[in-house]
């Protein structure tokens, strides 16, 4: 092979490498900006009306046979929430984000009577603590105090990148430590998350949790971020995992975020020793119910339960069958939370 030929081949290789590098930067940054950077143009849903509790009726994730029932139940839940909020004094508290310089905001809703029981309610993607207040009203009825944090890059918390549960898992451990440090070692804490918040509580369950965390409730969690993103990229845009998700992984790591492939609720529940209730809607068009079954089967906790709600879309199990949902949740929790 002549010198000129080798030079041509080397030049072509360098050009291809440069082209690949450019595609990684362009595609990866675009994906990260679209999915994980808080926006104000409505594209990530951050401009939703605050009274729109639960899942998205527009994404095909609600069964038509229960749509009217879901709306009626939503209205009843909003009324219940508003009546409760009118009688409770909410306290805003702050802690440092794990490993970061910025603060996270949390909101404390005290029970009417003194109690050692706490529910930590963890919101979903592009939501805030306010989206969990309808759920908090039910916990209040059962005599729980409530802490509802704003996750990183949501609501009043700091942060430039949405954590999708992975860095948030350590923040949840710190929130539990905050409750214990402030209200005493006798407290009992339940973690209850929805969607991304459910993934966060599952991920937290694989960490060394304080013994005061007695139970986890995971409502429509995804198994791992890589699989979830790949499924959504294919569903929404007809694009393959590579290069889209892989490029996003590279750029997210480069921008000081986290590794998408490490963000696995499935791997974390394999290490869990905390009793866990998994809930999922059978008609979930965003995160398939099969992921809840995978999480349930993989979970190493000594006690676990799986509830699949017929007809329920994404984050809509409570709104589809409130009696079944809350009877199951509190039936699971009450034996584990100790005396009020």
mmCIF file with all atom_site columns, N, CA, C and O in Angstrom, residues 301-336:
data_model
loop_
_atom_site.group_PDB
_atom_site.id
_atom_site.type_symbol
_atom_site.label_atom_id
_atom_site.label_alt_id
_atom_site.label_comp_id
_atom_site.label_asym_id
_atom_site.label_entity_id
_atom_site.label_seq_id
_atom_site.pdbx_PDB_ins_code
_atom_site.Cartn_x
_atom_site.Cartn_y
_atom_site.Cartn_z
_atom_site.occupancy
_atom_site.B_iso_or_equiv
_atom_site.pdbx_formal_charge
_atom_site.auth_seq_id
_atom_site.auth_comp_id
_atom_site.auth_asym_id
_atom_site.auth_atom_id
_atom_site.pdbx_PDB_model_num
ATOM 1   N N  . UNK A 1 301 ? -36.819 -7.935  49.012 1.00 0.00 ? 301 UNK A N  1
ATOM 2   C CA . UNK A 1 301 ? -37.412 -7.601  50.306 1.00 0.00 ? 301 UNK A CA 1
ATOM 3   C C  . UNK A 1 301 ? -38.127 -8.811  50.897 1.00 0.00 ? 301 UNK A C  1
ATOM 4   O O  . UNK A 1 301 ? -38.708 -9.621  50.162 1.00 0.00 ? 301 UNK A O  1
ATOM 5   N N  . UNK A 1 302 ? -38.118 -8.956  52.216 1.00 0.00 ? 302 UNK A N  1
ATOM 6   C CA . UNK A 1 302 ? -38.757 -10.118 52.841 1.00 0.00 ? 302 UNK A CA 1
ATOM 7   C C  . UNK A 1 302 ? -40.271 -10.147 52.674 1.00 0.00 ? 302 UNK A C  1
ATOM 8   O O  . UNK A 1 302 ? -40.887 -11.198 52.783 1.00 0.00 ? 302 UNK A O  1
ATOM 9   N N  . UNK A 1 303 ? -40.853 -8.986  52.415 1.00 0.00 ? 303 UNK A N  1
ATOM 10  C CA . UNK A 1 303 ? -42.291 -8.907  52.155 1.00 0.00 ? 303 UNK A CA 1
ATOM 11  C C  . UNK A 1 303 ? -42.527 -7.987  50.974 1.00 0.00 ? 303 UNK A C  1
ATOM 12  O O  . UNK A 1 303 ? -42.005 -6.874  50.931 1.00 0.00 ? 303 UNK A O  1
ATOM 13  N N  . UNK A 1 304 ? -43.300 -8.459  50.025 1.00 0.00 ? 304 UNK A N  1
ATOM 14  C CA . UNK A 1 304 ? -43.592 -7.643  48.844 1.00 0.00 ? 304 UNK A CA 1
ATOM 15  C C  . UNK A 1 304 ? -44.970 -8.017  48.323 1.00 0.00 ? 304 UNK A C  1
ATOM 16  O O  . UNK A 1 304 ? -45.476 -9.125  48.558 1.00 0.00 ? 304 UNK A O  1
ATOM 17  N N  . UNK A 1 305 ? -45.558 -7.076  47.578 1.00 0.00 ? 305 UNK A N  1
ATOM 18  C CA . UNK A 1 305 ? -46.890 -7.307  47.015 1.00 0.00 ? 305 UNK A CA 1
ATOM 19  C C  . UNK A 1 305 ? -46.997 -6.579  45.690 1.00 0.00 ? 305 UNK A C  1
ATOM 20  O O  . UNK A 1 305 ? -46.372 -5.523  45.502 1.00 0.00 ? 305 UNK A O  1
ATOM 21  N N  . UNK A 1 306 ? -47.789 -7.121  44.795 1.00 0.00 ? 306 UNK A N  1
ATOM 22  C CA . UNK A 1 306 ? -47.999 -6.526  43.474 1.00 0.00 ? 306 UNK A CA 1
ATOM 23  C C  . UNK A 1 306 ? -49.489 -6.311  43.244 1.00 0.00 ? 306 UNK A C  1
ATOM 24  O O  . UNK A 1 306 ? -50.288 -7.244  43.403 1.00 0.00 ? 306 UNK A O  1
ATOM 25  N N  . UNK A 1 307 ? -49.868 -5.083  42.869 1.00 0.00 ? 307 UNK A N  1
ATOM 26  C CA . UNK A 1 307 ? -51.252 -4.749  42.516 1.00 0.00 ? 307 UNK A CA 1
ATOM 27  C C  . UNK A 1 307 ? -51.272 -4.197  41.107 1.00 0.00 ? 307 UNK A C  1
ATOM 28  O O  . UNK A 1 307 ? -50.649 -3.170  40.824 1.00 0.00 ? 307 UNK A O  1
ATOM 29  N N  . UNK A 1 308 ? -51.967 -4.872  40.201 1.00 0.00 ? 308 UNK A N  1
ATOM 30  C CA . UNK A 1 308 ? -52.184 -4.387  38.841 1.00 0.00 ? 308 UNK A CA 1
ATOM 31  C C  . UNK A 1 308 ? -53.639 -3.943  38.734 1.00 0.00 ? 308 UNK A C  1
ATOM 32  O O  . UNK A 1 308 ? -54.555 -4.743  38.967 1.00 0.00 ? 308 UNK A O  1
ATOM 33  N N  . UNK A 1 309 ? -53.859 -2.674  38.406 1.00 0.00 ? 309 UNK A N  1
ATOM 34  C CA . UNK A 1 309 ? -55.217 -2.111  38.380 1.00 0.00 ? 309 UNK A CA 1
ATOM 35  C C  . UNK A 1 309 ? -55.762 -2.138  36.962 1.00 0.00 ? 309 UNK A C  1
ATOM 36  O O  . UNK A 1 309 ? -55.223 -1.483  36.056 1.00 0.00 ? 309 UNK A O  1
ATOM 37  N N  . UNK A 1 310 ? -56.815 -2.884  36.754 1.00 0.00 ? 310 UNK A N  1
ATOM 38  C CA . UNK A 1 310 ? -57.421 -3.029  35.429 1.00 0.00 ? 310 UNK A CA 1
ATOM 39  C C  . UNK A 1 310 ? -57.913 -1.684  34.914 1.00 0.00 ? 310 UNK A C  1
ATOM 40  O O  . UNK A 1 310 ? -58.543 -0.915  35.641 1.00 0.00 ? 310 UNK A O  1
ATOM 41  N N  . UNK A 1 311 ? -57.613 -1.394  33.645 1.00 0.00 ? 311 UNK A N  1
ATOM 42  C CA . UNK A 1 311 ? -58.097 -0.178  32.999 1.00 0.00 ? 311 UNK A CA 1
ATOM 43  C C  . UNK A 1 311 ? -57.313 1.074   33.308 1.00 0.00 ? 311 UNK A C  1
ATOM 44  O O  . UNK A 1 311 ? -57.529 2.113   32.672 1.00 0.00 ? 311 UNK A O  1
ATOM 45  N N  . UNK A 1 312 ? -56.400 1.012   34.283 1.00 0.00 ? 312 UNK A N  1
ATOM 46  C CA . UNK A 1 312 ? -55.703 2.228   34.722 1.00 0.00 ? 312 UNK A CA 1
ATOM 47  C C  . UNK A 1 312 ? -54.554 2.573   33.787 1.00 0.00 ? 312 UNK A C  1
ATOM 48  O O  . UNK A 1 312 ? -53.763 1.706   33.401 1.00 0.00 ? 312 UNK A O  1
ATOM 49  N N  . UNK A 1 313 ? -54.464 3.848   33.423 1.00 0.00 ? 313 UNK A N  1
ATOM 50  C CA . UNK A 1 313 ? -53.366 4.342   32.623 1.00 0.00 ? 313 UNK A CA 1
ATOM 51  C C  . UNK A 1 313 ? -52.215 4.789   33.498 1.00 0.00 ? 313 UNK A C  1
ATOM 52  O O  . UNK A 1 313 ? -52.189 4.538   34.708 1.00 0.00 ? 313 UNK A O  1
ATOM 53  N N  . UNK A 1 314 ? -51.251 5.470   32.880 1.00 0.00 ? 314 UNK A N  1
ATOM 54  C CA . UNK A 1 314 ? -50.046 5.853   33.606 1.00 0.00 ? 314 UNK A CA 1
ATOM 55  C C  . UNK A 1 314 ? -50.348 6.837   34.738 1.00 0.00 ? 314 UNK A C  1
ATOM 56  O O  . UNK A 1 314 ? -50.963 7.883   34.515 1.00 0.00 ? 314 UNK A O  1
ATOM 57  N N  . UNK A 1 315 ? -49.922 6.467   35.943 1.00 0.00 ? 315 UNK A N  1
ATOM 58  C CA . UNK A 1 315 ? -50.119 7.289   37.139 1.00 0.00 ? 315 UNK A CA 1
ATOM 59  C C  . UNK A 1 315 ? -51.592 7.528   37.440 1.00 0.00 ? 315 UNK A C  1
ATOM 60  O O  . UNK A 1 315 ? -51.952 8.530   38.057 1.00 0.00 ? 315 UNK A O  1
ATOM 61  N N  . UNK A 1 316 ? -52.447 6.612   37.000 1.00 0.00 ? 316 UNK A N  1
ATOM 62  C CA . UNK A 1 316 ? -53.888 6.804   37.165 1.00 0.00 ? 316 UNK A CA 1
ATOM 63  C C  . UNK A 1 316 ? -54.559 5.664   37.933 1.00 0.00 ? 316 UNK A C  1
ATOM 64  O O  . UNK A 1 316 ? -55.782 5.540   37.903 1.00 0.00 ? 316 UNK A O  1
ATOM 65  N N  . UNK A 1 317 ? -53.786 4.855   38.623 1.00 0.00 ? 317 UNK A N  1
ATOM 66  C CA . UNK A 1 317 ? -54.399 3.745   39.362 1.00 0.00 ? 317 UNK A CA 1
ATOM 67  C C  . UNK A 1 317 ? -55.304 4.256   40.477 1.00 0.00 ? 317 UNK A C  1
ATOM 68  O O  . UNK A 1 317 ? -56.415 3.745   40.674 1.00 0.00 ? 317 UNK A O  1
ATOM 69  N N  . UNK A 1 318 ? -54.863 5.272   41.217 1.00 0.00 ? 318 UNK A N  1
ATOM 70  C CA . UNK A 1 318 ? -55.690 5.815   42.296 1.00 0.00 ? 318 UNK A CA 1
ATOM 71  C C  . UNK A 1 318 ? -56.960 6.447   41.767 1.00 0.00 ? 318 UNK A C  1
ATOM 72  O O  . UNK A 1 318 ? -58.030 6.316   42.357 1.00 0.00 ? 318 UNK A O  1
ATOM 73  N N  . UNK A 1 319 ? -56.847 7.127   40.622 1.00 0.00 ? 319 UNK A N  1
ATOM 74  C CA . UNK A 1 319 ? -58.013 7.787   40.045 1.00 0.00 ? 319 UNK A CA 1
ATOM 75  C C  . UNK A 1 319 ? -58.973 6.802   39.376 1.00 0.00 ? 319 UNK A C  1
ATOM 76  O O  . UNK A 1 319 ? -60.139 7.112   39.181 1.00 0.00 ? 319 UNK A O  1
ATOM 77  N N  . UNK A 1 320 ? -58.491 5.635   39.023 1.00 0.00 ? 320 UNK A N  1
ATOM 78  C CA . UNK A 1 320 ? -59.331 4.635   38.365 1.00 0.00 ? 320 UNK A CA 1
ATOM 79  C C  . UNK A 1 320 ? -60.131 3.821   39.365 1.00 0.00 ? 320 UNK A C  1
ATOM 80  O O  . UNK A 1 320 ? -61.318 3.562   39.164 1.00 0.00 ? 320 UNK A O  1
ATOM 81  N N  . UNK A 1 321 ? -59.496 3.421   40.450 1.00 0.00 ? 321 UNK A N  1
ATOM 82  C CA . UNK A 1 321 ? -60.178 2.624   41.477 1.00 0.00 ? 321 UNK A CA 1
ATOM 83  C C  . UNK A 1 321 ? -59.679 3.055   42.853 1.00 0.00 ? 321 UNK A C  1
ATOM 84  O O  . UNK A 1 321 ? -58.842 2.385   43.465 1.00 0.00 ? 321 UNK A O  1
ATOM 85  N N  . UNK A 1 322 ? -60.183 4.188   43.357 1.00 0.00 ? 322 UNK A N  1
ATOM 86  C CA . UNK A 1 322 ? -59.674 4.719   44.633 1.00 0.00 ? 322 UNK A CA 1
ATOM 87  C C  . UNK A 1 322 ? -59.801 3.756   45.805 1.00 0.00 ? 322 UNK A C  1
ATOM 88  O O  . UNK A 1 322 ? -58.885 3.660   46.628 1.00 0.00 ? 322 UNK A O  1
ATOM 89  N N  . UNK A 1 323 ? -60.930 3.062   45.897 1.00 0.00 ? 323 UNK A N  1
ATOM 90  C CA . UNK A 1 323 ? -61.130 2.158   47.036 1.00 0.00 ? 323 UNK A CA 1
ATOM 91  C C  . UNK A 1 323 ? -60.087 1.041   47.033 1.00 0.00 ? 323 UNK A C  1
ATOM 92  O O  . UNK A 1 323 ? -59.469 0.752   48.062 1.00 0.00 ? 323 UNK A O  1
ATOM 93  N N  . UNK A 1 324 ? -59.891 0.429   45.879 1.00 0.00 ? 324 UNK A N  1
ATOM 94  C CA . UNK A 1 324 ? -58.902 -0.644  45.774 1.00 0.00 ? 324 UNK A CA 1
ATOM 95  C C  . UNK A 1 324 ? -57.501 -0.111  46.065 1.00 0.00 ? 324 UNK A C  1
ATOM 96  O O  . UNK A 1 324 ? -56.722 -0.738  46.802 1.00 0.00 ? 324 UNK A O  1
ATOM 97  N N  . UNK A 1 325 ? -57.192 1.041   45.502 1.00 0.00 ? 325 UNK A N  1
ATOM 98  C CA . UNK A 1 325 ? -55.859 1.619   45.654 1.00 0.00 ? 325 UNK A CA 1
ATOM 99  C C  . UNK A 1 325 ? -55.538 1.901   47.114 1.00 0.00 ? 325 UNK A C  1
ATOM 100 O O  . UNK A 1 325 ? -54.521 1.421   47.647 1.00 0.00 ? 325 UNK A O  1
ATOM 101 N N  . UNK A 1 326 ? -56.391 2.665   47.777 1.00 0.00 ? 326 UNK A N  1
ATOM 102 C CA . UNK A 1 326 ? -56.055 3.099   49.133 1.00 0.00 ? 326 UNK A CA 1
ATOM 103 C C  . UNK A 1 326 ? -56.257 1.992   50.160 1.00 0.00 ? 326 UNK A C  1
ATOM 104 O O  . UNK A 1 326 ? -55.526 1.933   51.158 1.00 0.00 ? 326 UNK A O  1
ATOM 105 N N  . UNK A 1 327 ? -57.206 1.082   49.930 1.00 0.00 ? 327 UNK A N  1
ATOM 106 C CA . UNK A 1 327 ? -57.323 -0.070  50.820 1.00 0.00 ? 327 UNK A CA 1
ATOM 107 C C  . UNK A 1 327 ? -56.062 -0.921  50.750 1.00 0.00 ? 327 UNK A C  1
ATOM 108 O O  . UNK A 1 327 ? -55.579 -1.422  51.778 1.00 0.00 ? 327 UNK A O  1
ATOM 109 N N  . UNK A 1 328 ? -55.521 -1.072  49.550 1.00 0.00 ? 328 UNK A N  1
ATOM 110 C CA . UNK A 1 328 ? -54.300 -1.865  49.391 1.00 0.00 ? 328 UNK A CA 1
ATOM 111 C C  . UNK A 1 328 ? -53.105 -1.163  50.015 1.00 0.00 ? 328 UNK A C  1
ATOM 112 O O  . UNK A 1 328 ? -52.305 -1.784  50.728 1.00 0.00 ? 328 UNK A O  1
ATOM 113 N N  . UNK A 1 329 ? -52.973 0.134   49.751 1.00 0.00 ? 329 UNK A N  1
ATOM 114 C CA . UNK A 1 329 ? -51.831 0.887   50.284 1.00 0.00 ? 329 UNK A CA 1
ATOM 115 C C  . UNK A 1 329 ? -51.822 0.858   51.809 1.00 0.00 ? 329 UNK A C  1
ATOM 116 O O  . UNK A 1 329 ? -50.812 0.487   52.442 1.00 0.00 ? 329 UNK A O  1
ATOM 117 N N  . UNK A 1 330 ? -52.928 1.219   52.433 1.00 0.00 ? 330 UNK A N  1
ATOM 118 C CA . UNK A 1 330 ? -52.925 1.309   53.887 1.00 0.00 ? 330 UNK A CA 1
ATOM 119 C C  . UNK A 1 330 ? -53.015 -0.065  54.542 1.00 0.00 ? 330 UNK A C  1
ATOM 120 O O  . UNK A 1 330 ? -52.499 -0.249  55.655 1.00 0.00 ? 330 UNK A O  1
ATOM 121 N N  . UNK A 1 331 ? -53.598 -1.025  53.850 1.00 0.00 ? 331 UNK A N  1
ATOM 122 C CA . UNK A 1 331 ? -53.553 -2.388  54.357 1.00 0.00 ? 331 UNK A CA 1
ATOM 123 C C  . UNK A 1 331 ? -52.128 -2.915  54.413 1.00 0.00 ? 331 UNK A C  1
ATOM 124 O O  . UNK A 1 331 ? -51.750 -3.662  55.324 1.00 0.00 ? 331 UNK A O  1
ATOM 125 N N  . UNK A 1 332 ? -51.327 -2.502  53.441 1.00 0.00 ? 332 UNK A N  1
ATOM 126 C CA . UNK A 1 332 ? -49.922 -2.903  53.400 1.00 0.00 ? 332 UNK A CA 1
ATOM 127 C C  . UNK A 1 332 ? -49.108 -2.160  54.449 1.00 0.00 ? 332 UNK A C  1
ATOM 128 O O  . UNK A 1 332 ? -48.254 -2.743  55.122 1.00 0.00 ? 332 UNK A O  1
ATOM 129 N N  . UNK A 1 333 ? -49.367 -0.869  54.618 1.00 0.00 ? 333 UNK A N  1
ATOM 130 C CA . UNK A 1 333 ? -48.540 -0.037  55.491 1.00 0.00 ? 333 UNK A CA 1
ATOM 131 C C  . UNK A 1 333 ? -48.865 -0.178  56.975 1.00 0.00 ? 333 UNK A C  1
ATOM 132 O O  . UNK A 1 333 ? -47.949 -0.147  57.815 1.00 0.00 ? 333 UNK A O  1
ATOM 133 N N  . UNK A 1 334 ? -50.123 -0.304  57.306 1.00 0.00 ? 334 UNK A N  1
ATOM 134 C CA . UNK A 1 334 ? -50.526 -0.138  58.704 1.00 0.00 ? 334 UNK A CA 1
ATOM 135 C C  . UNK A 1 334 ? -49.834 -1.116  59.647 1.00 0.00 ? 334 UNK A C  1
ATOM 136 O O  . UNK A 1 334 ? -49.524 -0.781  60.791 1.00 0.00 ? 334 UNK A O  1
ATOM 137 N N  . UNK A 1 335 ? -49.566 -2.319  59.188 1.00 0.00 ? 335 UNK A N  1
ATOM 138 C CA . UNK A 1 335 ? -48.925 -3.309  60.061 1.00 0.00 ? 335 UNK A CA 1
ATOM 139 C C  . UNK A 1 335 ? -47.437 -3.071  60.211 1.00 0.00 ? 335 UNK A C  1
ATOM 140 O O  . UNK A 1 335 ? -46.790 -3.730  61.037 1.00 0.00 ? 335 UNK A O  1
ATOM 141 N N  . UNK A 1 336 ? -46.889 -2.164  59.425 1.00 0.00 ? 336 UNK A N  1
ATOM 142 C CA . UNK A 1 336 ? -45.437 -1.957  59.411 1.00 0.00 ? 336 UNK A CA 1
ATOM 143 C C  . UNK A 1 336 ? -45.008 -0.626  60.037 1.00 0.00 ? 336 UNK A C  1
ATOM 144 O O  . UNK A 1 336 ? -43.827 -0.444  60.333 1.00 0.00 ? 336 UNK A O  1
#
